[in-house]
Coordinates of C-alpha atoms and ligand atoms in Angstrom, one line a residue:
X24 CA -21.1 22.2 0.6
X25 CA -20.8 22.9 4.6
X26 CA -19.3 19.8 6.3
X27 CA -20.0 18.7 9.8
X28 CA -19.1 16.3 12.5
X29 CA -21.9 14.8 15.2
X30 CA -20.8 13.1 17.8
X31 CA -23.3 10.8 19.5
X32 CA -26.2 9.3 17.6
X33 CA -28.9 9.6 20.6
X34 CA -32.0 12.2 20.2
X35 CA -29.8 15.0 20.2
X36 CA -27.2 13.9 17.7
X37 CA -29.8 13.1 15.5
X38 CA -31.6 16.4 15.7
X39 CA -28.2 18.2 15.1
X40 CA -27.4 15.5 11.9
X41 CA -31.2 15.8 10.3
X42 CA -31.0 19.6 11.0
X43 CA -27.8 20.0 9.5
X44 CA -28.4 17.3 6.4
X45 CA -32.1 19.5 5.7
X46 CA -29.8 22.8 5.3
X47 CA -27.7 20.9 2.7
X48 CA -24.8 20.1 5.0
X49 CA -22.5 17.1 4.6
X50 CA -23.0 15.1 7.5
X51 CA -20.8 12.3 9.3
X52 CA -22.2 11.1 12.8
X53 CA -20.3 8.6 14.9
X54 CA -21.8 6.5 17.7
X55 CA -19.9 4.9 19.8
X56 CA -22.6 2.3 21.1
X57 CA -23.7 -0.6 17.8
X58 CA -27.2 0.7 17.8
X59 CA -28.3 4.4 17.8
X60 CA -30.8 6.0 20.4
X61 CA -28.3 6.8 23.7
X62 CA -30.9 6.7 26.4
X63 CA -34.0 7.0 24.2
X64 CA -33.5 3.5 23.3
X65 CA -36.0 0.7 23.8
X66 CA -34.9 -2.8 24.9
X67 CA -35.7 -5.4 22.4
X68 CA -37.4 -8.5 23.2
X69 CA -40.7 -9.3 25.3
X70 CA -40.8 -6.1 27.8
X71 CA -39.8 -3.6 25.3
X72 CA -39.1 -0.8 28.5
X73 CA -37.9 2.5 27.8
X74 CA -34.6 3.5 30.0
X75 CA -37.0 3.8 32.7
X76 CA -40.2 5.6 32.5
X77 CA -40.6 7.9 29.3
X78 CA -42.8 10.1 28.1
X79 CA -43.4 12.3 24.9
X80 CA -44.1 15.9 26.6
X81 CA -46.4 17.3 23.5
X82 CA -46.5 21.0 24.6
X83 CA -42.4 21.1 23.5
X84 CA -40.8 22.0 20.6
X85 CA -39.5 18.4 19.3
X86 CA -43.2 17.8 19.2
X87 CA -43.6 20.4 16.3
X88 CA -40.8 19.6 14.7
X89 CA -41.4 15.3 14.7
X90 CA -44.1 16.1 13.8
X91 CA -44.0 18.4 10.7
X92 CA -41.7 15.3 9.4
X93 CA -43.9 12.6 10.1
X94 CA -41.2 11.1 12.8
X95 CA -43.3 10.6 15.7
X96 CA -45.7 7.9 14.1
X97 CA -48.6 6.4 16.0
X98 CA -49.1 7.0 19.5
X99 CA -50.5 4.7 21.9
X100 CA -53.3 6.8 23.6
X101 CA -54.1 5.7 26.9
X102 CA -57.8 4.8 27.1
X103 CA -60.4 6.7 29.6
X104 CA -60.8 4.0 32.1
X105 CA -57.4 3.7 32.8
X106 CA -56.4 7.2 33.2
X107 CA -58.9 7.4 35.7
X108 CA -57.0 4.6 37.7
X109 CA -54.1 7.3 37.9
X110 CA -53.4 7.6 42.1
X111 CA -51.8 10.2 44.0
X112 CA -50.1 8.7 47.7
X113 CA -50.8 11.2 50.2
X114 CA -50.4 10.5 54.4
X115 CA -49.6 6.8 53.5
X116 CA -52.5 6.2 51.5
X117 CA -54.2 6.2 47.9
X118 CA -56.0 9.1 46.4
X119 CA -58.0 9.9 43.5
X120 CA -57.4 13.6 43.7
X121 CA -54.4 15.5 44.7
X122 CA -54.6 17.8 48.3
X123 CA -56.5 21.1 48.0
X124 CA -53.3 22.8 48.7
X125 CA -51.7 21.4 46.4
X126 CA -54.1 22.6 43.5
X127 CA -53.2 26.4 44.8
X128 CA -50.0 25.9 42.9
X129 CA -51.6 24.5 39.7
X130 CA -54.2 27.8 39.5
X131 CA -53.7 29.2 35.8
X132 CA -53.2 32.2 37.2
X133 CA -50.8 31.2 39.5
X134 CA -47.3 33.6 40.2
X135 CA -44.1 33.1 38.1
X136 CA -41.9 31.9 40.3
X137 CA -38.3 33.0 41.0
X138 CA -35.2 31.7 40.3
X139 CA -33.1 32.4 43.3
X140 CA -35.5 31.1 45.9
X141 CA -35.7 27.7 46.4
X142 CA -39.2 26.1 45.4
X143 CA -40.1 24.9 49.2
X144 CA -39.9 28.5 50.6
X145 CA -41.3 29.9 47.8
X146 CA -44.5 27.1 47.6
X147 CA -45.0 27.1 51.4
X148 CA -45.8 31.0 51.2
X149 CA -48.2 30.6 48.3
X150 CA -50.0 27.4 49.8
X151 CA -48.7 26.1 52.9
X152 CA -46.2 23.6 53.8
X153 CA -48.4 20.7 53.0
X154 CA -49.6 21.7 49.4
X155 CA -46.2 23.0 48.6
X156 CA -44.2 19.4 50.2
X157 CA -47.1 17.5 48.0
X158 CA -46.3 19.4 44.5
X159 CA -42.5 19.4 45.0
X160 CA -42.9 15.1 45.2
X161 CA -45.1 15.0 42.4
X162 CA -43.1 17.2 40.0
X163 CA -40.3 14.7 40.6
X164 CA -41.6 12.8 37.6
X165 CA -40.2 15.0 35.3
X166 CA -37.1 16.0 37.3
X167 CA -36.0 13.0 39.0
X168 CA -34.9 14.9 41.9
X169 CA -34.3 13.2 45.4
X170 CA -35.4 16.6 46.8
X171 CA -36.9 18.6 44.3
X172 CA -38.5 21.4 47.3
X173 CA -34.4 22.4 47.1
X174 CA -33.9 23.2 43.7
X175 CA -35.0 26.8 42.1
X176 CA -38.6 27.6 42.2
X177 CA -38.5 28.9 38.8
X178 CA -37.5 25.2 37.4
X179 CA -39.8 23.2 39.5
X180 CA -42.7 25.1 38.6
X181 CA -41.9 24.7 35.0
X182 CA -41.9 21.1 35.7
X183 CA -44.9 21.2 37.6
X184 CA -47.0 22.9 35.2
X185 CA -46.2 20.8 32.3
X186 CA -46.4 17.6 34.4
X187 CA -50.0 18.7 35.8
X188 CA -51.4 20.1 32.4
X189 CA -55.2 18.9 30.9
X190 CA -55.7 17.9 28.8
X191 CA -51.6 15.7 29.6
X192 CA -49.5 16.5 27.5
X193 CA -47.8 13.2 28.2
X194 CA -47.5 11.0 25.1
X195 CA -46.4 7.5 24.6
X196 CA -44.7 6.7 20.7
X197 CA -46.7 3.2 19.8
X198 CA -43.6 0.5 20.8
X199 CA -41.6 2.6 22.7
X200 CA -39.2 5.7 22.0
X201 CA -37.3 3.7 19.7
X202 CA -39.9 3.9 17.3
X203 CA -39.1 7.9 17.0
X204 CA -35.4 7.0 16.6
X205 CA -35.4 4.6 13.9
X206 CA -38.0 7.1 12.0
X207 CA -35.4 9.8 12.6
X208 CA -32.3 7.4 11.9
X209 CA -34.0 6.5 8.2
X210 CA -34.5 10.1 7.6
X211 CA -31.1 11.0 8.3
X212 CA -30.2 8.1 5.8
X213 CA -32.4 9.3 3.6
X214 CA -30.8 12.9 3.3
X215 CA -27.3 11.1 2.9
X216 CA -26.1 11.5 6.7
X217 CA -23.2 8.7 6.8
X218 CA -23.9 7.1 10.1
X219 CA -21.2 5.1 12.0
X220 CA -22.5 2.6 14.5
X221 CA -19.4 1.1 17.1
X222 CA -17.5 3.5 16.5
X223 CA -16.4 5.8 19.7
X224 CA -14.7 9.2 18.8
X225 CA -11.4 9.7 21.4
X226 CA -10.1 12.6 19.4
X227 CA -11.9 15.4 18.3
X228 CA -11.6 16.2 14.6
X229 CA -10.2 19.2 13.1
X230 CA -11.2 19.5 9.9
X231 CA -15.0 20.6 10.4
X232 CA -17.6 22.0 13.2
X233 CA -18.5 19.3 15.6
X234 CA -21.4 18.7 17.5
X235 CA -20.8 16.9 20.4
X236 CA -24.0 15.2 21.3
X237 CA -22.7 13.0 24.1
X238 CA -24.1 13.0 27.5
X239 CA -22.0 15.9 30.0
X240 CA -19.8 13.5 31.5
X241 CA -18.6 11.9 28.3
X242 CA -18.4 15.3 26.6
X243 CA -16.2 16.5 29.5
X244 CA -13.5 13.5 29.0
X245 CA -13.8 14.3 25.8
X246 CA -12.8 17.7 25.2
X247 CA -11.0 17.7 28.3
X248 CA -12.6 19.9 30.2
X249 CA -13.4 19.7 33.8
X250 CA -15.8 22.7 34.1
X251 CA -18.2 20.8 32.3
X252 CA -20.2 19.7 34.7
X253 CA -24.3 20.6 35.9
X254 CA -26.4 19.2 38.7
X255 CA -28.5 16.4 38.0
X256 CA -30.8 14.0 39.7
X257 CA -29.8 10.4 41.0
X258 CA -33.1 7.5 40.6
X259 CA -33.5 4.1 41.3
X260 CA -35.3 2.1 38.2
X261 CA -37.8 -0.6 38.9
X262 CA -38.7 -2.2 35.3
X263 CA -41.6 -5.1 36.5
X264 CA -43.5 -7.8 34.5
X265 CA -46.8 -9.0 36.2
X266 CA -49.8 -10.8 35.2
X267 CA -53.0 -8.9 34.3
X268 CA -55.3 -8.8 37.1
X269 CA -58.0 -6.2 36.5
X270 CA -58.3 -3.2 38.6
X271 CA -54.5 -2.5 38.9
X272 CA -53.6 1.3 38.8
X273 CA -52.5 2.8 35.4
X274 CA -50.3 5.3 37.3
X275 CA -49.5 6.1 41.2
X276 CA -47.4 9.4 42.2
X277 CA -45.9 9.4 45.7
X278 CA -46.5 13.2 47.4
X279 CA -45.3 11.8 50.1
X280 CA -41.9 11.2 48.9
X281 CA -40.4 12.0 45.5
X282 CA -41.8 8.7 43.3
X283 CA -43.3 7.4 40.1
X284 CA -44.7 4.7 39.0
X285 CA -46.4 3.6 35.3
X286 CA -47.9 0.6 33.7
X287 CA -47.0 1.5 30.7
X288 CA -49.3 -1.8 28.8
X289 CA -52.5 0.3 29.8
X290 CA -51.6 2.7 26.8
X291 CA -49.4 0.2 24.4
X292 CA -50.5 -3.3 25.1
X293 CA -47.1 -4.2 22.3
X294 CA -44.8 -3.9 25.1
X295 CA -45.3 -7.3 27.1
X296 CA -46.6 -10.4 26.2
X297 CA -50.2 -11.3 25.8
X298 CA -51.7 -11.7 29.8
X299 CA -49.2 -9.7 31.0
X300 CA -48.4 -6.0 32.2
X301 CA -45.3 -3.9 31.7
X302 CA -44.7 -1.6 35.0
X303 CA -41.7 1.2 34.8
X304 CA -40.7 3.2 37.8
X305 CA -38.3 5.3 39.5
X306 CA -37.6 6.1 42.8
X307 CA -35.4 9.0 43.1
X308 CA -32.5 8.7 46.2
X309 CA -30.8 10.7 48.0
X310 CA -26.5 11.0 47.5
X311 CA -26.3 8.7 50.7
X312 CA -29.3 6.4 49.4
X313 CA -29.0 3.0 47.6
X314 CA -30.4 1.7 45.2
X315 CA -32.1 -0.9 47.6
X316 CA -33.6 2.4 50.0
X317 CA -35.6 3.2 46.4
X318 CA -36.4 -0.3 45.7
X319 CA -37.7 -0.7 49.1
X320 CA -40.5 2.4 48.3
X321 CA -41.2 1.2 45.1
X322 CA -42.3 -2.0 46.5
X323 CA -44.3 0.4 48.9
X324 CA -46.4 1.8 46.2
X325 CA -46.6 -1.3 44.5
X326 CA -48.2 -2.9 47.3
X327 CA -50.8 -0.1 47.3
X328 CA -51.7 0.1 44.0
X329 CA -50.9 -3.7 42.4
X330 CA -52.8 -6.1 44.1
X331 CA -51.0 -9.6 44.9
X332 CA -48.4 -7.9 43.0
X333 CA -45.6 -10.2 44.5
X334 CA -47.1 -13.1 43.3
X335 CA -47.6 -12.3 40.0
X336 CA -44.0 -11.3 39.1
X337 CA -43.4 -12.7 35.4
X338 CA -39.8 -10.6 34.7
X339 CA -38.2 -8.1 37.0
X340 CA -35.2 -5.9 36.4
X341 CA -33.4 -2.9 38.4
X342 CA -31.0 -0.3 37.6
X343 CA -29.9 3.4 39.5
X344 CA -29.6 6.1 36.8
X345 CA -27.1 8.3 37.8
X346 CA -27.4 11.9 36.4
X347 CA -28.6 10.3 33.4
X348 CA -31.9 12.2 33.5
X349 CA -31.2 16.1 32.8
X350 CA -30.0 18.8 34.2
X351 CA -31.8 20.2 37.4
X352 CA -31.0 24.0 38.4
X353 CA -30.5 25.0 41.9
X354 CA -31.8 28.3 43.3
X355 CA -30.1 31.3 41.7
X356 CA -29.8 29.5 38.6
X357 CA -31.2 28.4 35.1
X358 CA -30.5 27.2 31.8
X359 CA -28.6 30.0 31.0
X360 CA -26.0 29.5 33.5
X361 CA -25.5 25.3 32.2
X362 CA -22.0 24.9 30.1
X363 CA -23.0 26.9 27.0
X364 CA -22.9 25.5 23.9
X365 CA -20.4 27.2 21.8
X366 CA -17.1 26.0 23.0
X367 CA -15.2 28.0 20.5
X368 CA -12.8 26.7 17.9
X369 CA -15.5 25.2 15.7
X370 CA -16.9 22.9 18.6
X371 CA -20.6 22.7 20.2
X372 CA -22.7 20.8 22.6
X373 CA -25.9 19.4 22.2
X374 CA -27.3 17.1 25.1
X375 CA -29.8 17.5 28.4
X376 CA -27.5 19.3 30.5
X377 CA -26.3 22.1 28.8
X378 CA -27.6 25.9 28.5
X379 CA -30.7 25.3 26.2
X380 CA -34.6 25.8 28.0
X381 CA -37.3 22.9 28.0
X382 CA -38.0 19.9 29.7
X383 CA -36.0 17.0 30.2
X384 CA -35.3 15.7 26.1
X385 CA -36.5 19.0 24.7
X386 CA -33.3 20.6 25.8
X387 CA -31.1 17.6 23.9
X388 CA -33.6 18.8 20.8
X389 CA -32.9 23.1 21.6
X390 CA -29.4 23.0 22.1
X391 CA -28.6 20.6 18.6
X392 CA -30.3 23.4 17.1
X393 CA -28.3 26.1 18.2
X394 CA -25.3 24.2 18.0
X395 CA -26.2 23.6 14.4
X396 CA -27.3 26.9 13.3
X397 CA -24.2 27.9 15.3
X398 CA -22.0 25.3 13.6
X399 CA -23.1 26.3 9.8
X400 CA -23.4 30.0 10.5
X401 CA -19.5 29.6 11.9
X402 CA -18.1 27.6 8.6
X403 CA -20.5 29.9 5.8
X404 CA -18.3 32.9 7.6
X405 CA -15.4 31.0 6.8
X406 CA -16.3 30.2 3.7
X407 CA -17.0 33.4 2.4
X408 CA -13.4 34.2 3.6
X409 CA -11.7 31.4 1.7
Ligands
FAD21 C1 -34.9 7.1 33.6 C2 -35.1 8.1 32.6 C3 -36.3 8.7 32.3 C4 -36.5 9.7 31.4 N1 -37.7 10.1 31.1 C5 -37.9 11.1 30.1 C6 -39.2 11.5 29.7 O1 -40.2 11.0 30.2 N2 -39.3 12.5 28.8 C7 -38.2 13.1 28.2 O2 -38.4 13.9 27.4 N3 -37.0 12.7 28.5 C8 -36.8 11.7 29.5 N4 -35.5 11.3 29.8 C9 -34.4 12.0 29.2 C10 -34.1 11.5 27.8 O3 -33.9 10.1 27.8 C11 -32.7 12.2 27.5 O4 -32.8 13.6 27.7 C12 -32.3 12.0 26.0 O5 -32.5 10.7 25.6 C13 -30.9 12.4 25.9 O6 -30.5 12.4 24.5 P1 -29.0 12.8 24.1 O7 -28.9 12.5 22.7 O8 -28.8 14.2 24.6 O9 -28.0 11.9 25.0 P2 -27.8 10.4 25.0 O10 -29.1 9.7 24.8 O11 -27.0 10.0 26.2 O12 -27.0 10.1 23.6 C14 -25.6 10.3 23.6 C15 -25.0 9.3 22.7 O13 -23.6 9.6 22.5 C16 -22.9 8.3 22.4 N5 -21.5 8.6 22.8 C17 -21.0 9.0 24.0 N6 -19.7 9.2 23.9 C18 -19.3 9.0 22.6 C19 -18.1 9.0 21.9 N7 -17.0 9.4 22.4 N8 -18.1 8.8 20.5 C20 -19.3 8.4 19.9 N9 -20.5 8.3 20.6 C21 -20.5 8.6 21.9 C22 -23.6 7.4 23.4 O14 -23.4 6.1 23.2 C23 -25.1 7.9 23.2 O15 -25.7 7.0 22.3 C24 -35.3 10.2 30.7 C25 -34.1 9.7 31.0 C26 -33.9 8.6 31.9 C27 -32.6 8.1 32.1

């Protein structure tokens, strides 16, 4: 039987475990944190938030594969009435609809764009400054970006496209992404993954392949390597309690500066208390930006959309994620060029910021794959040698 190490018990270490454990491998995974999850945990308690605002992008391939093993369980769909109260800020007000130029970029038929060209040049010539400033704010929802107009064309449009799709391909798991994790944690269990909780690797072991699914930063202290290192964005978190009013927005994009916010109870009601609403934003910010300069537009938006908002403030909470959300690819690169995964030596990385494609979480799900597949293709060669 193949034996393999997993460092890190968030989405991708569990990927690479389950993944390994289904093609009959012996698996050991060690977290260093006492409950599994990484960022794809959901705080327990009343507000049951997400690390920020989270999504479920349904057009990737985690969907597929949660799904064929029964891992996602019930979704919280968000009803009609309040996906219509989605709004778009545009020239300092609130919009139903998002500027003509804008759609330009969203045409089916739209160009590929490049990868060496940053996406603002590259927008303005298809649609004109204003359409191409509006989508480069509003992609920021899945890229987190201070700036995303810098960053290669080729990535933002990605983003973009998936972000804008109809019907959305945004899903919310019913009780927050915790819900996947502890269906994914009891089927690792359940193919005899040993799973330790508290316990942080420092060394790396040895005796089999290891996966090490630990965010960049902690896999670069780990293996000792300092070229491990990708861009990524930098976003203030406003997590917000209020009570129910009716007629608050569901959702409200800024196009006039990166920004997102969600009240996230208009799809699960679960995750606040009864009369009350749960509302998750972030605010990317620039390097020189605090996290007060993001606070300070979220409270912007919220005046817009939230009505009397101030005074209805039941639990409040803030927080700057700090290239916690991905990897983002600046012009004249892409996935590809992110610190691969085979490290050599019988080592691999899985996590968000290394060189596998998809969107935000979906490259944490690619690269466990190939670092699996990698990992057990690498020991049955040794094996046949033995
Ligand atoms: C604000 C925010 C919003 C987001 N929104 C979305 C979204 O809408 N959709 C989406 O798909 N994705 C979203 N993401 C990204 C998603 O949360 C991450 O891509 C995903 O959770 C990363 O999983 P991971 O397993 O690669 O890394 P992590 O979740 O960071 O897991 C790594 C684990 O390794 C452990 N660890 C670290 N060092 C060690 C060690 N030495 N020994 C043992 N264990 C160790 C850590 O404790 C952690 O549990 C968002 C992220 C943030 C922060």
């Amino acid at each position: 039987m193949h034996r393999i190490t997993v460092i890190g018990g968030g989405f991708a270490g569990l990927t690479a475990a389950v993944t390994a454990a289904e093609a009959g491998a012996k698996v050991t995974m060690y977290e260093a944190h006492h409950t599994l999850g990484g960022r794809a945990r959901t705080a327990e308690g009343p507000y049951k938030t997400n690390e920020g605002p989270h999504a479920l992008y349904n057009g990737g391939p985690h969907w597929v594969w949660l799904r064929q093993r029964d891992l996602i369980g019930p979704l919280a769909p968000i009803p009609p009435l309040e996906a219509a109260r989605l709004r778009l800020r545009h020239k300092g007000v609130l919009r139903r609809t998002p500027p003509f130029a804008m759609l330009k970029l969203l045409r089916p038929g739209a160009r590929q764009a490049p990868v060496d060209v940053d996406f603002m040049t590259w927008a303005t010539e298809q649609a004109g400054e204003e359409g191409a400033r509006a989508a480069a704010h509003y992609s920021a929802v899945a890229l987190f970006h201070h700036d995303p107009g810098s960053l290669s064309a080729a990535f933002v449009q990605e983003r973009l496209r998936r972000a804008t799709k109809l019907p959305p391909e945004a899903h919310y798991p019913r009780g927050g992404w915790a819900s996947v994790i502890d269906r994914m944690a009891a089927r690792a269990w359940n193919l005899g993954v040993r799973m330790e909780t508290l316990s942080r690797v420092i060394t790396l072991p040895t005796d089999t392949p290891v996966v090490v699914a630990t965010s960049l930063d902690a896999a670069r202290r780990l293996l000792g390597d300092d070229s491990l290192t990708w861009a990524g964005g930098r976003t203030a978190l406003i997590d917000l309690a209020v009570r129910t009013r009716r007629g608050d927005a569901f959702a409200v994009s800024d196009l006039d500066s990166p920004g997102w916010l969600e009240r996230f109870t208009a799809q699960d009601r679960s995750l606040a208390p009864a009369g009350e609403q749960l509302i998750q934003g972030q605010i990317p910010i620039a390097p020189h930006e605090t996290k007060a300069d993001g606070i300070a537009r979220a409270e912007q938006l919220l005046d817009l959309a939230f009505e009397g908002w101030r005074g209805r403030v039941t639990w409040r909470r803030e927080a700057v994620a700090n290239g916690r959300t991905g990897a983002v690819d600046l012009p004249g690169t892409s996935w590809r060029d992110r610190p691969a995964v085979d490290r050599g030596d019988g080592v691999y990385l899985a996590g968000d910021q290394v060189a596998a494609p998809g969107v935000l979480s979906e490259v944490s799900f690619n690269s466990a794959l190939t670092a699996v597949s990698l990992a057990l293709g690498r020991n049955a060669l040794d094996l046949k040698r033995a």
